[in-house]
Every structure is written in C-alpha cells, then in structure tokens.
Coordinates of C-alpha atoms in Angstrom, one line a residue:
M13 CA 103.5 108.2 119.4
M14 CA 103.5 104.5 120.4
N15 CA 101.0 103.4 123.0
A16 CA 102.0 101.0 125.9
K17 CA 101.0 97.9 123.8
K18 CA 103.1 98.9 120.9
W19 CA 106.1 99.6 123.1
F20 CA 105.7 96.2 124.6
V21 CA 105.6 94.5 121.2
F22 CA 108.6 96.6 120.0
A23 CA 110.6 95.8 123.1
G24 CA 109.7 92.1 122.9
L25 CA 110.7 91.7 119.3
M26 CA 114.0 93.6 119.9
T27 CA 114.7 91.4 123.0
A28 CA 114.0 88.2 121.0
T29 CA 116.3 89.4 118.3
L30 CA 119.1 90.1 120.7
L31 CA 118.6 86.7 122.3
I32 CA 119.1 85.1 118.9
L33 CA 122.3 87.1 118.6
G34 CA 123.4 85.8 121.9
W35 CA 122.5 82.1 121.2
S36 CA 124.2 81.9 117.9
E37 CA 127.8 80.6 117.7
L38 CA 128.2 82.5 114.5
F39 CA 127.8 85.7 116.4
A40 CA 130.3 84.6 119.0
Q41 CA 132.8 83.9 116.3
A42 CA 132.1 87.2 114.6
A43 CA 132.3 89.1 117.9
A44 CA 135.7 87.5 118.6
D45 CA 137.1 88.2 115.2
G46 CA 135.6 91.7 114.8
E47 CA 134.5 90.6 111.4
T48 CA 131.3 89.6 109.5
T49 CA 132.8 86.3 108.2
G50 CA 130.4 84.3 110.4
V51 CA 127.4 86.2 109.3
Y52 CA 128.0 87.2 105.6
G53 CA 125.9 85.2 103.2
T54 CA 124.2 83.1 105.9
W55 CA 120.6 82.9 107.1
I56 CA 121.6 85.2 109.9
S57 CA 121.9 88.0 107.3
L58 CA 118.0 87.9 106.9
L59 CA 117.5 89.2 110.5
P60 CA 118.0 93.0 109.9
P61 CA 115.3 93.3 107.1
L62 CA 113.0 90.8 108.9
V63 CA 113.2 92.7 112.2
A64 CA 112.6 96.1 110.4
I65 CA 109.6 94.8 108.4
G66 CA 108.2 92.9 111.4
L67 CA 108.4 95.8 113.7
A68 CA 107.0 98.2 111.1
L69 CA 103.9 96.0 110.4
T70 CA 103.4 95.3 114.1
T71 CA 103.9 98.8 115.6
R72 CA 103.2 101.0 112.6
E73 CA 106.3 103.0 113.7
V74 CA 108.2 103.0 110.4
I75 CA 111.1 105.3 111.2
L76 CA 112.0 103.6 114.5
S77 CA 111.6 100.1 112.9
L78 CA 113.8 100.9 110.0
F79 CA 116.5 102.3 112.2
A80 CA 116.3 99.2 114.4
G81 CA 116.9 97.0 111.4
I82 CA 119.9 99.1 110.4
W83 CA 121.3 99.0 113.9
I84 CA 121.1 95.2 114.2
G85 CA 122.8 94.9 110.8
A86 CA 125.5 97.4 111.9
L87 CA 126.1 95.2 115.0
F88 CA 127.1 92.4 112.6
L89 CA 129.7 94.7 111.0
V90 CA 131.4 95.9 114.2
G91 CA 131.7 92.9 116.3
F92 CA 128.5 93.5 118.2
N93 CA 129.6 96.6 120.1
P94 CA 126.4 98.7 120.7
V95 CA 128.2 102.0 120.6
D96 CA 130.2 101.2 117.5
G97 CA 127.0 99.8 116.1
T98 CA 125.2 103.1 116.5
T99 CA 128.1 104.9 114.9
Q100 CA 128.1 102.4 112.0
S101 CA 124.4 102.9 111.6
L102 CA 124.8 106.6 111.1
S103 CA 127.7 106.0 108.6
L104 CA 125.4 103.7 106.6
L105 CA 122.7 106.4 106.5
I106 CA 125.3 108.9 105.3
D107 CA 126.5 106.5 102.6
A108 CA 122.9 106.1 101.5
L109 CA 122.4 109.9 101.4
V110 CA 125.6 110.7 99.4
N111 CA 124.8 108.2 96.6
A112 CA 124.3 110.4 93.5
D113 CA 121.2 108.5 92.3
H114 CA 119.6 108.7 95.8
I115 CA 120.3 112.4 96.0
A116 CA 118.6 112.8 92.5
I117 CA 115.5 111.0 93.7
I118 CA 115.3 113.1 96.9
V119 CA 115.7 116.4 95.0
F120 CA 113.2 115.3 92.3
S121 CA 110.7 114.4 95.1
L122 CA 111.2 117.7 96.9
L123 CA 111.0 119.7 93.7
L124 CA 107.8 117.9 92.7
G125 CA 106.4 118.5 96.2
G126 CA 107.2 122.2 95.8
M127 CA 105.5 122.3 92.4
V128 CA 102.4 120.6 93.9
G129 CA 102.5 123.2 96.7
V130 CA 102.4 126.1 94.3
M131 CA 99.7 124.4 92.2
S132 CA 97.6 123.9 95.3
R133 CA 98.1 127.5 96.6
S134 CA 97.3 129.0 93.3
G135 CA 94.0 127.1 93.0
G136 CA 95.2 125.1 90.0
T137 CA 94.7 121.8 91.7
Q138 CA 91.1 122.7 92.8
G139 CA 90.5 123.8 89.2
V140 CA 91.5 120.4 87.9
V141 CA 89.2 118.7 90.4
D142 CA 86.3 120.9 89.3
V143 CA 86.9 120.1 85.6
L144 CA 87.4 116.4 86.2
G145 CA 84.3 116.4 88.3
K146 CA 82.3 116.8 85.1
F147 CA 83.7 113.5 83.8
A148 CA 84.8 111.5 86.8
T149 CA 81.3 111.7 88.4
D150 CA 81.6 108.7 90.6
R151 CA 84.1 106.5 92.4
K152 CA 84.3 104.0 89.6
K153 CA 85.0 106.5 86.9
G154 CA 87.5 108.2 89.1
Q155 CA 89.4 105.0 89.6
I156 CA 89.3 104.1 85.9
F157 CA 90.8 107.5 85.2
A158 CA 93.5 106.9 87.8
W159 CA 94.4 103.4 86.3
A160 CA 94.4 104.7 82.7
S161 CA 96.7 107.6 83.6
A162 CA 99.5 105.2 84.1
L163 CA 99.6 104.7 80.3
A164 CA 100.5 108.3 79.8
I165 CA 103.7 108.0 82.0
F166 CA 104.7 104.5 81.2
F167 CA 108.4 105.3 80.6
D168 CA 109.6 105.5 84.2
D169 CA 108.2 104.1 87.5
Y170 CA 109.5 106.9 89.7
A171 CA 107.9 109.6 87.5
N172 CA 104.8 107.5 87.1
T173 CA 104.4 107.2 90.9
L174 CA 105.2 110.7 92.0
I175 CA 103.4 112.6 89.3
R176 CA 100.2 110.5 89.3
G177 CA 99.8 110.3 93.1
N178 CA 100.1 114.0 93.6
A179 CA 97.9 114.9 90.5
L180 CA 95.2 112.4 91.2
R181 CA 94.8 112.8 95.0
P182 CA 92.5 115.9 95.0
M183 CA 90.1 114.1 92.6
T184 CA 90.1 110.8 94.5
D185 CA 89.6 112.7 97.8
R186 CA 86.5 114.5 96.4
L187 CA 85.1 111.2 95.2
N188 CA 85.7 109.5 98.6
I189 CA 88.2 107.0 97.3
S190 CA 90.5 105.9 100.1
R191 CA 94.1 107.0 100.0
E192 CA 95.0 103.3 100.4
K193 CA 93.2 102.5 97.1
L194 CA 94.9 105.4 95.4
S195 CA 98.3 104.2 96.6
Y196 CA 97.5 100.7 95.4
I197 CA 96.5 101.9 92.0
V198 CA 99.6 104.0 91.6
D199 CA 102.0 101.5 93.0
S200 CA 100.6 98.4 91.2
T201 CA 100.6 100.1 87.8
A202 CA 104.0 101.8 87.8
A203 CA 106.6 99.1 88.1
P204 CA 104.6 96.4 86.4
L205 CA 104.2 98.7 83.4
A206 CA 107.9 99.8 83.4
V207 CA 109.2 96.2 83.6
S208 CA 106.9 94.9 80.8
A209 CA 106.9 97.8 78.3
V210 CA 109.6 98.0 75.6
I211 CA 110.4 101.7 75.7
T212 CA 111.1 102.4 79.3
T213 CA 114.1 103.4 81.5
W214 CA 114.3 99.8 82.7
I215 CA 115.0 98.1 79.4
G216 CA 118.7 99.1 79.1
F217 CA 119.4 97.7 82.5
E218 CA 117.5 94.5 81.9
I219 CA 119.1 93.8 78.5
T220 CA 122.6 94.6 79.9
Q221 CA 122.1 92.1 82.7
I222 CA 121.0 89.4 80.3
Q223 CA 123.8 90.2 77.9
N224 CA 126.6 90.3 80.5
A225 CA 125.4 87.0 82.0
L226 CA 125.5 85.2 78.7
S227 CA 128.8 86.8 77.5
G228 CA 130.5 86.1 80.8
L229 CA 129.5 82.4 80.7
A230 CA 130.7 82.2 77.0
L231 CA 134.1 83.4 78.1
T232 CA 134.5 80.8 80.8
T233 CA 133.0 77.7 79.2
E234 CA 135.3 75.1 77.6
D235 CA 132.7 73.9 75.1
A236 CA 133.4 75.7 71.9
E237 CA 130.0 75.1 70.4
L238 CA 128.2 76.2 73.5
A239 CA 130.4 79.3 73.7
T240 CA 129.4 80.2 70.2
Q241 CA 125.7 79.8 71.1
L242 CA 126.1 81.9 74.2
M243 CA 127.9 84.8 72.4
A244 CA 125.1 84.7 69.7
G245 CA 122.6 84.9 72.5
A246 CA 124.5 87.8 74.1
D247 CA 124.5 89.6 70.8
N248 CA 120.7 89.1 70.6
A249 CA 119.9 89.9 74.2
F250 CA 117.1 92.3 73.1
I251 CA 115.4 89.4 71.2
I252 CA 115.6 87.2 74.3
F253 CA 114.1 90.0 76.4
L254 CA 111.2 90.4 73.9
N255 CA 110.6 86.6 73.9
S256 CA 110.5 86.6 77.7
L257 CA 107.7 89.3 78.0
P258 CA 104.8 86.8 77.7
Y259 CA 106.3 85.0 80.7
L260 CA 105.9 88.1 82.9
F261 CA 102.9 86.6 84.6
Y262 CA 102.8 88.6 87.8
P263 CA 103.3 92.1 86.3
I264 CA 100.7 91.5 83.6
L265 CA 98.2 90.0 86.0
A266 CA 98.8 92.7 88.6
L267 CA 98.0 95.4 86.0
A268 CA 94.8 93.5 85.1
F269 CA 93.8 92.8 88.7
V270 CA 93.8 96.5 89.6
L271 CA 91.4 97.2 86.7
M272 CA 89.2 94.3 87.6
T273 CA 88.7 95.5 91.2
I274 CA 87.6 98.8 89.7
L275 CA 85.3 97.5 87.0
M276 CA 83.7 94.8 89.2
K277 CA 83.6 97.1 92.3
R278 CA 84.8 94.3 94.5
E279 CA 87.3 94.4 97.3
F280 CA 88.4 92.1 100.1
G281 CA 90.6 92.1 103.1
P282 CA 92.0 95.4 104.6
M283 CA 91.3 97.2 101.3
L284 CA 87.6 96.5 101.7
V285 CA 87.6 98.0 105.2
A286 CA 89.5 101.1 103.9
E287 CA 87.1 101.5 100.9
R288 CA 84.0 101.1 103.1
R289 CA 85.3 103.8 105.4
A290 CA 86.0 106.2 102.5
A291 CA 82.7 105.4 100.6
S292 CA 80.6 106.0 103.8
G293 CA 82.2 109.4 104.3
N294 CA 84.3 108.5 107.3
G295 CA 87.5 109.7 105.8
V296 CA 89.9 108.9 103.0
I297 CA 92.5 108.0 105.6
R298 CA 92.3 105.9 108.7
E299 CA 91.8 107.8 112.0
G300 CA 95.2 108.0 113.7
S301 CA 97.2 107.3 110.6
M302 CA 100.4 109.1 109.8
P303 CA 100.4 110.0 106.0
A304 CA 103.8 110.2 104.5
T305 CA 102.9 113.7 103.2
D306 CA 101.3 116.5 105.1
T307 CA 98.6 118.1 102.9
T308 CA 97.1 120.3 105.7
L309 CA 99.8 123.0 105.8
D310 CA 98.3 126.5 105.5
T311 CA 100.8 127.3 102.8
L312 CA 99.2 124.7 100.6
Q313 CA 95.6 125.9 100.8
P314 CA 94.1 128.0 98.0
I315 CA 93.8 131.8 98.6
K316 CA 90.2 132.8 99.0
G317 CA 88.7 135.1 96.3
K318 CA 91.3 134.1 93.7
P319 CA 90.3 132.2 90.5
K320 CA 90.9 128.5 90.4
R321 CA 92.0 127.8 86.9
W322 CA 92.7 124.2 85.9
Y323 CA 95.5 125.0 83.5
N324 CA 97.6 126.3 86.4
A325 CA 98.0 122.7 87.4
A326 CA 97.7 121.0 84.1
I327 CA 100.4 123.0 82.3
P328 CA 103.1 122.4 85.0
V329 CA 102.3 118.6 85.0
L330 CA 102.4 118.4 81.3
S331 CA 105.7 120.4 81.2
V332 CA 107.2 117.8 83.6
I333 CA 106.2 114.9 81.3
F334 CA 107.4 116.7 78.2
V335 CA 110.8 117.7 79.6
A336 CA 111.2 114.2 81.1
L337 CA 110.6 112.6 77.7
Y338 CA 112.8 115.1 75.9
S339 CA 115.6 114.7 78.4
L340 CA 115.4 110.9 78.2
Y341 CA 115.7 111.2 74.4
T342 CA 118.7 113.6 74.5
T343 CA 120.7 111.9 77.2
G344 CA 120.0 108.5 75.6
A345 CA 121.0 109.6 72.2
A346 CA 124.2 111.1 73.6
A347 CA 125.1 107.8 75.2
L348 CA 124.6 105.6 72.1
G349 CA 127.6 103.5 71.1
P350 CA 128.8 103.0 67.5
G351 CA 126.2 101.2 65.4
E352 CA 123.4 101.6 68.0
G353 CA 120.2 103.3 67.1
G354 CA 116.4 103.2 67.4
L355 CA 114.1 104.6 70.1
T356 CA 114.3 101.6 72.3
S357 CA 118.1 101.8 72.5
I358 CA 117.9 105.6 73.1
I359 CA 115.5 105.3 76.0
G360 CA 117.5 102.3 77.3
N361 CA 120.7 104.3 77.4
A362 CA 119.1 107.4 78.9
N363 CA 119.9 108.9 82.3
P364 CA 116.6 108.9 84.0
F365 CA 117.8 110.8 87.1
D366 CA 119.1 113.8 85.1
A367 CA 115.8 113.7 83.1
L368 CA 113.7 113.8 86.2
L369 CA 115.7 116.6 87.8
W370 CA 115.3 118.8 84.8
A371 CA 111.6 117.9 84.5
S372 CA 110.8 118.7 88.1
F373 CA 112.8 121.9 88.0
T374 CA 110.9 123.0 84.9
G375 CA 107.6 122.1 86.5
C376 CA 108.4 124.3 89.5
A377 CA 109.4 127.2 87.3
V378 CA 106.3 127.0 85.2
A379 CA 104.0 126.7 88.2
I380 CA 105.5 129.7 89.9
A381 CA 105.5 131.8 86.7
L382 CA 101.8 131.0 86.0
A383 CA 100.8 132.0 89.5
V384 CA 102.8 135.2 89.6
F385 CA 102.1 136.5 86.1
Q386 CA 98.4 136.1 86.6
K387 CA 98.7 137.9 89.9
I388 CA 97.1 135.0 91.8
L389 CA 100.1 134.8 94.1
T390 CA 102.9 137.3 94.8
L391 CA 106.4 136.0 94.3
N392 CA 106.9 135.8 98.0
Q393 CA 103.6 133.7 98.4
A394 CA 104.6 131.5 95.5
L395 CA 108.1 130.8 97.0
E396 CA 106.4 130.2 100.4
S397 CA 104.1 127.6 99.0
W398 CA 107.0 126.1 97.1
V399 CA 108.9 125.6 100.3
G400 CA 105.7 124.4 102.1
G401 CA 105.3 121.8 99.4
M402 CA 108.8 120.5 99.9
Q403 CA 108.3 120.6 103.7
S404 CA 105.3 118.3 103.3
M405 CA 107.6 115.6 101.9
L406 CA 110.0 115.6 104.9
I407 CA 108.7 112.5 106.6
A408 CA 108.7 110.5 103.4
V409 CA 112.3 111.6 102.6
I410 CA 113.4 110.4 106.0
I411 CA 111.7 107.0 105.5
L412 CA 113.3 106.8 102.1
I413 CA 116.8 107.4 103.4
L414 CA 116.3 104.9 106.2
A415 CA 115.0 102.3 103.6
W416 CA 118.2 102.9 101.5
G417 CA 120.3 102.6 104.6
L418 CA 118.7 99.2 105.4
G419 CA 119.3 98.2 101.8
G420 CA 122.9 99.1 102.2
V421 CA 123.4 97.0 105.3
T422 CA 121.8 94.0 103.7
Q423 CA 124.3 94.3 100.9
E424 CA 127.2 94.6 103.4
I425 CA 126.1 91.4 105.3
G426 CA 125.3 89.4 102.1
T427 CA 121.5 89.0 102.4
G428 CA 121.1 88.8 98.6
T429 CA 124.1 86.6 98.3
Y430 CA 122.6 84.1 100.7
L431 CA 119.3 84.1 98.9
A432 CA 120.9 83.6 95.6
S433 CA 122.9 80.7 96.9
L434 CA 119.7 78.8 97.5
L435 CA 119.4 78.4 93.8
Q436 CA 122.7 76.5 93.6
D437 CA 121.2 73.2 94.9
S438 CA 120.2 70.6 92.4
L439 CA 116.5 70.6 91.5
P440 CA 114.3 69.5 88.5
L441 CA 114.8 71.8 85.6
S442 CA 111.0 72.4 85.2
L443 CA 110.8 73.9 88.7
L444 CA 113.5 76.5 88.1
P445 CA 111.3 79.4 87.0
G446 CA 109.0 79.0 89.9
L447 CA 111.9 78.8 92.4
V448 CA 113.6 81.8 90.8
F449 CA 110.4 83.8 91.1
F450 CA 110.2 82.9 94.8
I451 CA 113.9 83.7 95.5
A452 CA 113.6 87.0 93.6
A453 CA 110.5 88.0 95.6
V454 CA 112.1 87.2 98.9
T455 CA 115.3 89.1 97.9
A456 CA 113.4 92.2 96.8
F457 CA 111.2 92.0 99.9
S458 CA 114.3 91.8 102.2
T459 CA 116.4 94.4 100.4
G460 CA 113.7 96.8 99.2
T461 CA 115.1 97.1 95.6
S462 CA 113.9 95.5 92.4
W463 CA 116.9 96.7 90.4
G464 CA 119.3 95.4 93.1
T465 CA 117.5 92.0 93.1
M466 CA 118.0 91.8 89.3
A467 CA 121.6 92.7 89.6
I468 CA 122.1 90.0 92.2
L469 CA 120.2 87.2 90.5
F470 CA 120.7 87.6 86.8
P471 CA 124.4 86.6 87.0
V472 CA 123.3 83.5 89.0
V473 CA 120.1 82.5 87.2
V474 CA 121.2 82.7 83.6
P475 CA 124.4 80.5 84.0
L476 CA 122.5 78.1 86.3
S477 CA 119.7 77.7 83.7
I478 CA 122.2 77.0 80.9
A479 CA 124.2 74.6 83.1
M480 CA 120.9 72.7 83.8
G481 CA 120.1 72.4 80.1
A482 CA 117.7 75.3 79.5
G483 CA 117.9 77.3 76.3
I484 CA 120.2 74.9 74.4
G485 CA 120.4 76.4 70.9
F486 CA 118.3 79.4 72.1
A487 CA 115.4 80.3 69.9
G488 CA 113.8 77.1 68.8
G489 CA 116.2 75.0 70.9
E490 CA 115.6 72.6 73.7
N491 CA 114.0 74.0 76.8
Y492 CA 114.2 77.5 75.5
G493 CA 110.9 78.3 77.3
I494 CA 112.5 77.4 80.6
L495 CA 115.3 79.9 80.0
L496 CA 112.8 82.6 79.1
G497 CA 110.7 81.7 82.2
A498 CA 113.7 81.9 84.5
I499 CA 114.8 85.3 83.0
S500 CA 111.2 86.7 83.3
S501 CA 110.9 85.2 86.8
V502 CA 113.8 87.3 88.0
M503 CA 112.0 90.5 86.8
A504 CA 108.5 89.4 87.9
G505 CA 109.7 88.2 91.3
A506 CA 111.6 91.4 91.8
V507 CA 108.5 93.5 91.1
F508 CA 106.3 91.3 93.4
G509 CA 108.7 91.5 96.3
D510 CA 109.1 95.2 95.8
H511 CA 105.3 95.6 96.0
C512 CA 105.1 93.7 99.3
S513 CA 108.0 95.4 101.1
P514 CA 107.6 98.5 103.3
I515 CA 111.3 99.3 102.8
S516 CA 111.0 99.5 99.0
D517 CA 111.6 103.0 97.6
T518 CA 108.7 102.7 95.2
T519 CA 106.4 101.6 98.0
V520 CA 107.5 104.7 100.0
L521 CA 107.2 107.0 97.0
S522 CA 103.6 105.7 96.3
S523 CA 102.5 106.3 99.8
M524 CA 104.2 109.7 99.8
S525 CA 102.7 110.9 96.6
S526 CA 99.2 109.6 97.6
A527 CA 99.6 111.1 101.1
C528 CA 98.8 107.7 102.6
D529 CA 100.2 106.1 105.8
L530 CA 103.0 103.8 104.6
I531 CA 102.0 100.8 106.7
D532 CA 98.3 101.2 105.7
H533 CA 99.4 101.1 102.1
V534 CA 101.5 97.9 102.7
R535 CA 98.7 96.2 104.7
T536 CA 96.0 96.9 102.1
Q537 CA 98.2 96.1 99.0
L538 CA 99.9 92.9 100.4
P539 CA 96.8 90.6 100.2
Y540 CA 96.2 91.6 96.6
A541 CA 99.8 91.1 95.6
L542 CA 99.9 87.7 97.3
V543 CA 96.8 86.5 95.5
V544 CA 98.0 87.6 92.1
A545 CA 101.5 86.1 92.8
A546 CA 99.9 82.8 93.8
V547 CA 97.7 82.7 90.7
A548 CA 100.8 83.6 88.5
M549 CA 102.7 80.7 90.0
I550 CA 99.9 78.1 89.7
V551 CA 98.7 78.9 86.1
G552 CA 101.8 80.6 84.8
E553 CA 105.3 79.9 86.1
I554 CA 104.9 76.2 86.7
P555 CA 102.8 75.1 83.7
A556 CA 104.8 77.2 81.3
A557 CA 108.1 75.7 82.5
L558 CA 106.6 72.3 82.0
E559 CA 105.6 73.4 78.5
F560 CA 102.1 72.2 79.5
I561 CA 100.5 75.3 78.1
H562 CA 101.5 78.4 76.1
P563 CA 102.1 81.5 78.3
A564 CA 99.1 83.2 76.6
W565 CA 96.8 80.5 77.8
G566 CA 98.3 80.8 81.3
L567 CA 97.6 84.5 81.4
L568 CA 94.0 83.9 80.2
A569 CA 93.5 81.2 82.9
G570 CA 94.9 83.6 85.5
L571 CA 92.5 86.3 84.5
V572 CA 89.6 83.9 84.8
I573 CA 90.7 82.8 88.3
L574 CA 91.2 86.3 89.5
Y575 CA 87.7 87.2 88.2
L576 CA 86.2 84.3 90.1
I577 CA 88.1 85.2 93.3
L578 CA 86.7 88.8 93.1
K579 CA 83.2 87.6 92.2
F580 CA 82.9 85.1 95.1
Y581 CA 85.1 86.5 97.8
G582 CA 85.0 90.2 97.0
E583 CA 82.4 92.6 98.2
D584 CA 81.1 95.9 97.0
P585 CA 82.4 98.6 99.5
E586 CA 79.5 100.9 98.5
A587 CA 76.8 98.4 99.4
G588 CA 74.5 99.8 101.9
V589 CA 76.1 103.3 101.6
S590 CA 73.6 106.0 100.9
S591 CA 74.6 108.3 98.0

C-alpha cells in the first residue's frame, strides 16, 4: 500500500499532468474535434509513458502508475472525456491481451512458473542447489555461473530470461546474492546476446527490416544507378547485418560490463547498497519490496522427508531447452522460401512463440511425470504445486499486460512517430549514428519495446542515411561505416532503452523470473546501463562514424574505461562483512 507521502507525490504528478492538458491549445482543439489530430505525432504524445515511468519510479506502485499512463493516453483518443477515457483504457488492455503473440508469452510464462512450482515442491530445485554448492562455493563463482549460463540459451531473449532467472534463483539466494543483481545479470545478458549473435530468433526480423528499407527506397528513387546499388544491398542484407555487428557498442560492452562487475567484485550506486545488504545477511530482497513473483506459497515448498534429487529439476529445464531448439528448427525449416537454406535462415524464419509454448508444456509434463513416478508427489500434489507455480506469476502477468497496454496507447497517439521525426532535420552526417542511438533509446524507453522501436526507425534511418550520402556503393564505398553505424545504432539503442524502461516486457520478465521488485530492478540496473551507454557513445558511436578509429579499437577503449570506472568508483560489497 502507498503511504501518505507516496499518495501526495502521486496526486501531485497527476495534477500537474492534468494542468498541462488544460493549458495546451492542442488539447483544446482535440477535445473540440473529438480526435487525436492535435496530439498525434507531437511532443504531447510523450506524456503517457513519461507519467507512467515517473510515477512508477517515484511511488514504486507499478500497477497503478502504468494504468495512469494508459488512462492519460486514452483521454487523448476520446476527446478528454474521463468516463470514455476509462472505457477506452479497458479496451486498450483487452487489445493487448488478445494479441496472439502476447497470449503466447503469458501462457509460456505461466507454464514455466508451473514447471518451477513442481520442481520446487518435488525437491528438485533444492537438489540442484546442493549440487551446485560444491562448485559455486562463494558469491563470485555463483555470479560467474549465472553470467555464463546465458551462453547456453543464447537463441532467444524471452527463453533466456525466464529459464535462467527461475533456475538460478535458489542458488543465488543461498549464496546471498541480491535479487537485484540476479535480475541485472539475467536482463543485461539476454537481449544484448540475442541482438548480437548470428543464430537467434531476432536475426530474421532484423535482416527483413534492413532488406525492406533498402528495397523500398530502390523502388522510389529516380536515380537508376543508385536504385541498382540499393537492390544489390537489399539482396545482401545479411552481409550488411554481419558488417554492422562490430558497431554494436552498447550490447557488447553491456555483456562485458556485467562480467567485469563480477570478476572485479566492484559495485556502485543502488546496486552497491543492494549487494551490501545481501552479502551481510540482511536479505536478498529489500525490506518492504514487492517481488513480481511470490516464492513463499506453501504449495512451492519441498515436502519433508522426501529425497531432493537434482535431476528432478535439471531434466525438465534441459527438456525445455531441447524442445525449444527443435521447435525453432522445425518451424523455421517449414517457413523457408525457395532457394533459402542454412541454419541462420532456418532460425531467422522460425516461430519463437510456438517453440516456447511447446517447450514449456513439455517441461511441465516432464516435471510432473518425474515427481509422480518416483512417488515423491501424488498426482494431486503435483497438480496443486503446478497451479501454485502459475499463481506465483499473477502480479507479473498483470504488469506485463499493463505494459503492453501502454505500448499500445503510445502507438495510437504516435509517440514513436514523433521521435522518429526528430531525425528528419538536417545535421552533419558523422553525427547520424550517435543521434540514431539516442532516438532509438528514447523510443524504446517510452514504448517499452525494442522490436517496435526497430520497426519504427529502420524505415526512417536507412533511407535518411542513404539520402545524406552514407553507404554509397555499399561495401567499400563512401561512408559505408556511417551506414553500418546507423543500422547498428537502431539495434543498440533499442536494447539500451529497453534495459532502462520499467514498462519493457523483458524488464518485467527479468524481475519476474528472478522474483525481484520491478522498480528495485530498474533503479539498480539504470545507473549501470547509463554508464555503459555513455562510454559506448564517447568511444564508439561518434569516433567510428568519424572514421577516427576502427570499431574494434573503440570496443577496446570502452573496456578500459569501464574497468577504470569500476576500479576507482566501485566498491567491494563484501568489504567488512564477516564470512
């Protein structure tokens, strides 16, 4: 519940927002017309996400804050009638809920929660903790294991986030690693790995975006020579994507920075506070926090006197990974067009949602079968723990639906369109990648979706880059590095903004799987993401666009700077803590 101070802050921010609504002539016009013409694609469209994010960070009341953002956005759509705005808010939530992909994510999350519930009740999770305890004997080794586990599930960020958070949490709890640090490790290795690896569920979408942007421009240009070059580029979109990978400064540095904090045992900011609390034995979560997942339900606790066998958890998790990979391969192979082939094309054309649904269902079936056949649980107990596991995900699912609803309203009022329009103004060509990174980050932060950000910006950035003279002749041509930098900046900025935003689905899923308070996760991760992004801009985006240094040297310089930041500004959270 919110105390009086939080209610005061909440009411003040809402009042200020409504005052802005009243002062703006744009709102008066929209209210008179009953349309969004005065709001769509203007700076006013930033208000709903900014209000939601500001309230969430200030009050820590995520659900109410998200709904407030949706409601304000809905007012724009209905001529500022409060009653109609409430009705429209509910309609937006229903639209978010009936989206097929959203339903798949919810069902996948619930099924995975049910599987974890059975694993916990059967003692499998405790068995894994006992086995890992022989290897992960201290906090540092436990965090290294958590970071390295990302490499095993590199192919999809959703699977990476949900599987690792749930599987690693018992081990990190035993080692007194804060839930905030676990969430950070999970979140900051999932999307950066998915966006920068070659064989992932992201690659088909990314290549298609590049290809469509180039081919669309080729069909509209009047310059025959340029049109030929553009079509050649579209036909080789995969090569352009591969060439852009070294320019993914933020994702690569983010992956490295997570590992550096672990190896150097250095933290700063809110993460230092959280890690000191956990290392000193004062709890892996903050007192008064509201974890997105409830792990205290009786139906999730192991039954006394029953064996705690590690493989009752390991086998279901491995079955999820195996079935996910197999389903990605089969759905991708079935979707291949004439002349297409190769593992990268197969994974790129795969249906990740179908794959994850089959994988999570298989994991549930395997977990229940193992528990029942070994007579550790009766069928009734297994089903009870399965339902209890899904029940523990309820708060996180509500937050996820609200986040999608807010993303829907930002699309309706043109938040992304407005941010993309900022790129249309003339500017020096060498500054384009840096500006694209910034706009992509703000767009992802405001809309809560990295894929949506890429879908908005790729059709704008690629033609704009070509029009400004980037990538003439493509590989080996004039300013080709700037085109690669602009393309990679869309992807890198989208991931960065996604990391910072409390309305991002991957942020919500990371806190959910790690059983961490969502706002605690955002508050502790945000300073780290900002530092890495600033370094990526200074030594990566800008110098590479100026062709001052090769991207590899920019990455090396970034690593050195991040090392120095941790060395001189970071502190050991275990210092002074008796073992």
